[in-house]
Amino acid sequence: MANEILYADITGVTAPISVSVADTHGQAGATASISAESTTLTIGDTVEIDLGYNSDHDVIFTGYVKIVEEKVPEDVVTIVAQGQLGRAVDYFIASTDPNQPFTRQNIAAEDFVEDLLALAGLTNYASDVSNFIYAVSIPATVNLIGAYDYIKSLADIIAWSVYSDENGIIQFRDRKPYVMGSDTSSLTIDNDGTLSITRSVSDVDLRNRVVVYGGPNGVYAEASVASPYLPAGYFKSVVVATEVLDRQNYAQLAADYNLEKLNRLTTSLSMELVGNSNVACRDVITIQNTELSINSDWYVYSLEHNWGRDGYRMNAELRQ
Amino acid sequence: MSWTLNGTRIYAQDFGTGSKSIIARLQTIGGGTTLHTFGYESEIVKISAFVVTDADKTALEALIGTGLSYALVSPEGSLGNFCVSTMDFKRQLTNCIVLYDRPGLDPESPFYLMDVELFIDG
């Protein structure tokens, strides 16, 4: 029988009562909700959540305060915080002179994202190298749109992910919502760390045809493949429409990348786990379960840490 | 000194204290139980005491729901400041009351058994 003393150290918070931190692949980053006896935090302050056990704890969230609530007669404060990429969600791009909007031409995807993040004051940034060029010959104009919405569309075109991690760094990565060949497991969870587990397989996200409509010079591309899970000649389609693709080769790459991402069944585990601050959303971990004969690596698609008087538990959706 | 709560005389018959840890039990499918200790609940005091006169009963009932804490004094001295969690009164059947420390008391005064639960403040 394990016996652990719960630990929490949160910037500007005294006597935390409960903490919930949730993050999902495809979201801008985690959101946190903290209940406590008192706080010195105010709107916009940076907050870091380090929690777990006295014997093993880690930073699971870095972000900024969005909401502070004070409740009587309970004398409890509730703080809601958002990951750093929330700044880009709230940042609306609107040029002062409509004739001189923000533009970029012949620019690598990771550099385009970096420039857009800088508009929202976000410079703590890391990325992979995409070798993918947007707006090769026709400038891309960005105006009257949220910075995150535009950045997310750039990521979706090449089937990448953009998110803020638990340390507050904005990541632009070739991160698919399943285990990739280059992934290595960061830790193993077996039955001793598992409270419940459900396995499911579905075709809800399967797409076996991708059509890309590019920029004003008539660029388009298509990628499709027969699926063993669909009738012969039957295609579930998705369309990528964007003006930033003005070359045929990049439009075709976008179609190929998205077909590879989407042409698959969704195999998932829904698990309730004993809390572990070493697990983060978008990690790859090994699950061992004898009843379901599982001993393999899984991608952490969504993760919710729940810490309080009911103990430290996690709800996770894992995918392969 | 006598037993008083916020200066109101009570005649304690039974006095008890209790504390407890807050421990969550997580049952893993591996078979073992994991314990997570969140902290502890501070001392809770439970007293059964006689209360004499409606005036004293009313004075004690006024301590409910104020959000304030009040001094509890025993013959051995102050026990600290407490918030009143619960307070129950049962009127007792009596023919005549004579109390050595209340010489002017009406012998037909109402006589109550009070059960009170107090949470220590701080």
PDB file of C-alpha atoms in Angstrom, chain B residues 11 51-56 91 94-111:
ATOM      1  CA  TYR B  11     -22.882  23.633  33.307  1.00  0.00           C
ATOM      2  CA  VAL B  51     -28.181  25.943  30.381  1.00  0.00           C
ATOM      3  CA  VAL B  52     -30.501  27.758  32.748  1.00  0.00           C
ATOM      4  CA  THR B  53     -32.985  30.510  31.827  1.00  0.00           C
ATOM      5  CA  ASP B  54     -34.275  31.511  28.426  1.00  0.00           C
ATOM      6  CA  ALA B  55     -32.050  34.570  28.536  1.00  0.00           C
ATOM      7  CA  ASP B  56     -28.915  32.418  28.599  1.00  0.00           C
ATOM      8  CA  ARG B  91     -35.821  21.287  27.642  1.00  0.00           C
ATOM      9  CA  THR B  94     -37.768  20.064  36.594  1.00  0.00           C
ATOM     10  CA  ASN B  95     -39.815  20.972  39.662  1.00  0.00           C
ATOM     11  CA  CYS B  96     -37.338  23.245  41.407  1.00  0.00           C
ATOM     12  CA  ILE B  97     -33.880  24.551  40.545  1.00  0.00           C
ATOM     13  CA  VAL B  98     -31.423  25.738  43.109  1.00  0.00           C
ATOM     14  CA  LEU B  99     -27.864  26.536  41.978  1.00  0.00           C
ATOM     15  CA  TYR B 100     -25.203  27.561  44.455  1.00  0.00           C
ATOM     16  CA  ASP B 101     -23.664  30.106  42.043  1.00  0.00           C
ATOM     17  CA  ARG B 102     -27.021  31.619  40.999  1.00  0.00           C
ATOM     18  CA  PRO B 103     -28.619  32.540  44.363  1.00  0.00           C
ATOM     19  CA  GLY B 104     -31.187  34.893  42.838  1.00  0.00           C
ATOM     20  CA  LEU B 105     -32.424  32.341  40.300  1.00  0.00           C
ATOM     21  CA  ASP B 106     -36.183  31.777  39.984  1.00  0.00           C
ATOM     22  CA  PRO B 107     -36.649  28.100  41.081  1.00  0.00           C
ATOM     23  CA  GLU B 108     -39.057  27.578  38.158  1.00  0.00           C
ATOM     24  CA  SER B 109     -36.610  28.824  35.485  1.00  0.00           C
ATOM     25  CA  PRO B 110     -36.466  26.854  32.221  1.00  0.00           C
ATOM     26  CA  PHE B 111     -33.693  24.275  32.283  1.00  0.00           C
TER      27      PHE B 111
END
